[in-house]
Coordinates of C-alpha atoms and ligand atoms in Angstrom, one line a residue:
M115 CA -25.7 -11.2 -28.7
L116 CA -23.5 -10.9 -25.6
N117 CA -22.2 -7.6 -26.9
K118 CA -25.7 -6.3 -27.2
V119 CA -26.5 -7.3 -23.6
I120 CA -23.3 -5.6 -22.3
K121 CA -24.0 -2.5 -24.4
Q122 CA -27.5 -2.3 -22.9
Q123 CA -26.1 -2.7 -19.4
L124 CA -23.5 0.0 -19.9
E125 CA -26.2 2.4 -21.2
L126 CA -28.2 1.7 -18.1
L127 CA -25.2 2.5 -15.9
L128 CA -24.6 5.7 -17.9
Q129 CA -28.2 6.8 -17.5
S130 CA -28.0 6.2 -13.8
G131 CA -25.1 8.6 -13.6
I132 CA -22.2 6.1 -13.4
K133 CA -19.5 7.4 -15.7
E134 CA -16.6 5.1 -15.0
V135 CA -16.7 1.3 -15.2
Y136 CA -13.7 -0.5 -13.8
P137 CA -12.4 -3.5 -15.8
P138 CA -13.3 -6.9 -14.4
V139 CA -10.5 -8.7 -12.5
C140 CA -9.4 -10.8 -15.5
Q141 CA -8.6 -7.6 -17.4
K142 CA -6.2 -6.3 -14.8
G143 CA -3.8 -9.1 -15.6
Q144 CA -4.1 -8.4 -19.3
R145 CA -3.4 -4.7 -18.7
L146 CA -0.4 -5.4 -16.5
D147 CA 1.0 -7.8 -19.2
E148 CA 0.5 -5.1 -21.9
L149 CA 2.3 -2.5 -19.8
A150 CA 5.2 -4.9 -19.0
A151 CA 5.6 -5.5 -22.8
R152 CA 5.3 -1.8 -23.5
Y153 CA 8.1 -0.8 -21.1
R154 CA 10.4 -3.7 -21.9
N155 CA 13.0 -1.4 -23.6
C156 CA 12.5 1.6 -21.3
Q157 CA 15.4 4.1 -21.6
K158 CA 14.1 6.7 -19.0
C159 CA 17.2 6.4 -16.7
E160 CA 20.8 5.3 -16.7
L161 CA 19.9 1.8 -15.2
A162 CA 18.7 0.8 -18.7
K163 CA 22.4 0.5 -19.7
G164 CA 23.3 -2.4 -17.5
R165 CA 20.0 -4.2 -17.8
T166 CA 19.6 -7.7 -19.1
K167 CA 15.8 -8.0 -18.4
L168 CA 13.5 -5.4 -17.0
V169 CA 11.8 -6.8 -13.9
Y170 CA 8.2 -5.5 -14.1
G171 CA 6.7 -7.4 -11.2
E172 CA 4.5 -10.5 -10.7
G173 CA 1.7 -12.0 -8.8
N174 CA -2.0 -11.8 -8.4
P175 CA -3.4 -8.9 -10.5
D176 CA -6.2 -8.6 -8.0
A177 CA -4.1 -9.0 -4.9
F178 CA -5.2 -7.6 -1.5
I179 CA -1.6 -7.2 -0.5
M180 CA 1.3 -5.7 -2.5
I181 CA 4.9 -6.2 -1.5
I182 CA 7.3 -3.6 -2.6
G183 CA 11.1 -4.1 -2.7
E184 CA 14.0 -2.0 -3.9
G185 CA 15.1 -3.2 -7.3
P186 CA 16.4 -6.3 -9.1
G187 CA 19.6 -8.1 -8.2
A188 CA 21.7 -10.4 -10.4
S189 CA 19.2 -13.3 -10.5
E190 CA 16.2 -11.0 -11.1
D191 CA 18.1 -9.2 -13.9
L192 CA 18.7 -12.5 -15.6
S193 CA 15.3 -14.0 -15.1
G194 CA 13.1 -10.9 -15.4
R195 CA 11.3 -12.0 -12.2
P196 CA 11.3 -10.2 -8.8
F197 CA 12.8 -11.7 -5.7
V198 CA 14.1 -15.0 -7.1
G199 CA 17.6 -14.9 -5.7
K200 CA 18.7 -15.6 -2.1
A201 CA 16.8 -12.6 -0.7
G202 CA 13.8 -13.8 -2.7
E203 CA 14.0 -17.2 -1.1
L204 CA 13.9 -15.6 2.3
L205 CA 11.0 -13.4 1.2
T206 CA 9.0 -16.5 0.2
K207 CA 9.7 -18.0 3.6
M208 CA 8.7 -14.8 5.4
L209 CA 5.4 -14.7 3.5
A210 CA 4.8 -18.4 4.2
A211 CA 5.3 -17.7 7.9
I212 CA 2.3 -15.4 7.8
H213 CA 0.3 -17.9 5.7
L214 CA 0.7 -16.1 2.4
S215 CA 1.9 -17.5 -0.9
R216 CA 3.8 -15.5 -3.6
E217 CA 0.9 -16.3 -5.9
E218 CA -1.8 -14.5 -3.9
V219 CA 0.1 -11.3 -3.4
Y220 CA 1.7 -9.0 -6.0
I221 CA 5.4 -8.3 -5.8
G222 CA 7.0 -5.2 -7.2
N223 CA 10.0 -2.9 -6.9
I224 CA 10.9 0.8 -6.7
V225 CA 13.2 0.5 -9.8
K226 CA 12.6 -2.1 -12.5
C227 CA 16.2 -2.4 -13.7
R228 CA 19.2 -3.6 -11.8
P229 CA 21.5 -1.0 -10.3
P230 CA 25.2 -1.7 -11.0
S231 CA 26.9 -3.8 -8.2
N232 CA 23.5 -3.7 -6.4
R233 CA 24.0 -0.2 -5.2
N234 CA 21.0 1.7 -4.0
P235 CA 19.0 3.3 -6.8
L236 CA 19.8 7.1 -7.1
P237 CA 17.0 9.6 -6.4
E238 CA 16.7 10.4 -10.2
E239 CA 16.4 6.7 -11.0
R240 CA 13.7 6.2 -8.4
L241 CA 11.9 9.2 -9.7
A242 CA 12.1 8.1 -13.3
C243 CA 10.7 4.6 -12.5
L244 CA 8.1 5.6 -9.9
P245 CA 5.3 6.2 -12.4
Y246 CA 5.4 2.5 -13.4
L247 CA 4.9 1.4 -9.8
L248 CA 2.1 4.0 -9.2
E249 CA 0.4 2.7 -12.3
Q250 CA 0.6 -0.9 -11.0
I251 CA -0.9 0.2 -7.7
S252 CA -3.7 2.0 -9.5
I253 CA -4.6 -1.1 -11.5
I254 CA -4.2 -3.7 -8.8
Q255 CA -5.8 -1.5 -6.1
P256 CA -4.3 -3.3 -3.1
K257 CA -5.7 -2.8 0.3
L258 CA -2.5 -3.3 2.3
L259 CA 1.1 -2.6 1.5
L260 CA 4.4 -4.0 2.8
F261 CA 7.5 -2.0 2.1
M262 CA 10.7 -4.2 2.3
G263 CA 13.6 -2.0 3.4
L264 CA 14.5 1.6 3.7
V265 CA 14.7 2.4 -0.1
A266 CA 11.0 1.4 -0.6
A267 CA 9.8 3.0 2.6
Q268 CA 11.7 6.3 2.3
T269 CA 10.9 6.7 -1.4
L270 CA 7.2 6.0 -1.1
L271 CA 6.7 7.8 2.3
Q272 CA 8.9 10.7 1.2
T273 CA 10.8 10.6 4.5
S274 CA 14.3 10.3 5.8
E275 CA 13.3 8.5 9.0
N276 CA 15.3 5.5 9.9
M277 CA 14.2 1.8 10.0
G278 CA 13.7 1.9 13.7
E279 CA 11.2 4.8 13.5
L280 CA 9.5 3.5 10.4
R281 CA 8.8 0.1 11.8
K282 CA 7.1 1.5 14.9
R283 CA 3.8 2.5 13.3
E284 CA 1.4 2.0 10.5
H285 CA 1.6 4.4 7.6
L286 CA -0.7 5.5 4.8
F287 CA 0.3 5.6 1.2
Q288 CA -2.3 7.0 -1.0
N289 CA -4.8 6.2 1.7
I290 CA -3.7 2.5 1.7
P291 CA -2.4 1.2 5.1
A292 CA 1.3 0.4 4.8
F293 CA 3.9 -1.4 6.9
V294 CA 7.6 -1.2 6.9
T295 CA 10.1 -4.0 7.7
Y296 CA 13.7 -5.0 7.0
H297 CA 14.6 -6.0 3.5
P298 CA 15.3 -9.8 3.3
A299 CA 18.8 -9.1 2.0
A300 CA 19.5 -7.0 5.1
L301 CA 18.2 -9.9 7.2
L302 CA 20.6 -12.3 5.5
R303 CA 23.5 -9.9 6.5
N304 CA 22.2 -9.3 10.0
P305 CA 20.4 -12.4 11.3
N306 CA 20.0 -10.8 14.7
W307 CA 17.3 -8.5 13.1
K308 CA 15.1 -11.5 12.3
H309 CA 13.5 -11.3 15.6
G310 CA 12.3 -7.8 14.9
A311 CA 11.2 -8.7 11.4
W312 CA 9.1 -11.6 12.8
A313 CA 7.3 -9.1 15.2
D314 CA 6.7 -6.8 12.2
L315 CA 5.2 -9.7 10.2
Q316 CA 2.9 -10.7 13.0
K317 CA 1.5 -7.2 13.3
F318 CA 1.1 -7.1 9.5
E319 CA -0.8 -10.4 9.5
Q320 CA -3.1 -9.3 12.2
R321 CA -3.9 -6.1 10.4
Y322 CA -4.5 -8.1 7.2
Y323 CA -7.1 -10.3 8.8
Q324 CA -8.7 -7.2 10.3
L325 CA -9.0 -5.4 7.0
R326 CA -10.0 -8.5 5.1
D327 CA -12.6 -9.8 7.5
G328 CA -13.6 -6.4 8.9
S329 CA -13.1 -7.7 12.5
Ligands
LIG666 N1 15.8 -7.3 -3.9 C1 14.7 -6.4 -4.2 O1 14.6 -5.4 -3.5 N2 13.9 -6.8 -5.2 C2 14.1 -7.9 -5.9 O2 13.3 -8.1 -6.8 C3 15.2 -8.7 -5.6 C4 16.0 -8.4 -4.5
LIG667 FE1 13.1 2.7 -17.1 FE2 12.8 2.2 -14.5 FE3 14.5 0.8 -16.0 FE4 15.0 3.3 -15.4 S1 14.8 1.6 -13.9 S2 15.3 2.3 -17.4 S3 12.9 4.2 -15.5 S4 12.3 0.8 -16.2

């Protein structure tokens, strides 16, 4: 019965020229779960060798905001969840400071497997893994992005500009407004940068309300 109603509605949409129907919100989560399961044993780059668990990403499948980090560290590699170690604790606090919970945003990374000794992911590793992140973005369709650290920012914005330059202005990634701030791990090593990070977060929060409420 329900199927018949849905079929009729789809036919109406088709007749009126609408050829693509996006899945309802609940299906986004299912799709992300399916993809995470599909890639679990990915061997597309060298990082597969040292991996315990692939860290696909987590959060609200219909998030307005997507947070993008660099790649898993030791705790993430063991648990399969992004940003759960010391840097993750700080990220959670940074989000709370701008009245956001981890559950309402979506948290992902440039590479999904831990680089040995937490070195930066190599260009070929970033390139191999990027399609997975682009796929996540296309499913979630976030309206605002926050890049945590240089690796995320330089990879996605295809630039070699430094943190000082990148923090100064708003960027666009695939037409989505994007902000850059220090990686929480960098803030743990350099607490004197926290002041700047706080200023970045304030600007980010303001822009969030503006985009969300159209004010
Ligand atoms: N650092 C990152 O960039 N991502 C994580 O998931 C954890 C630490
Ligand atoms: Fe695959 Fe990405 Fe892991 Fe490389 S880092 S093995 S591309 S999931």
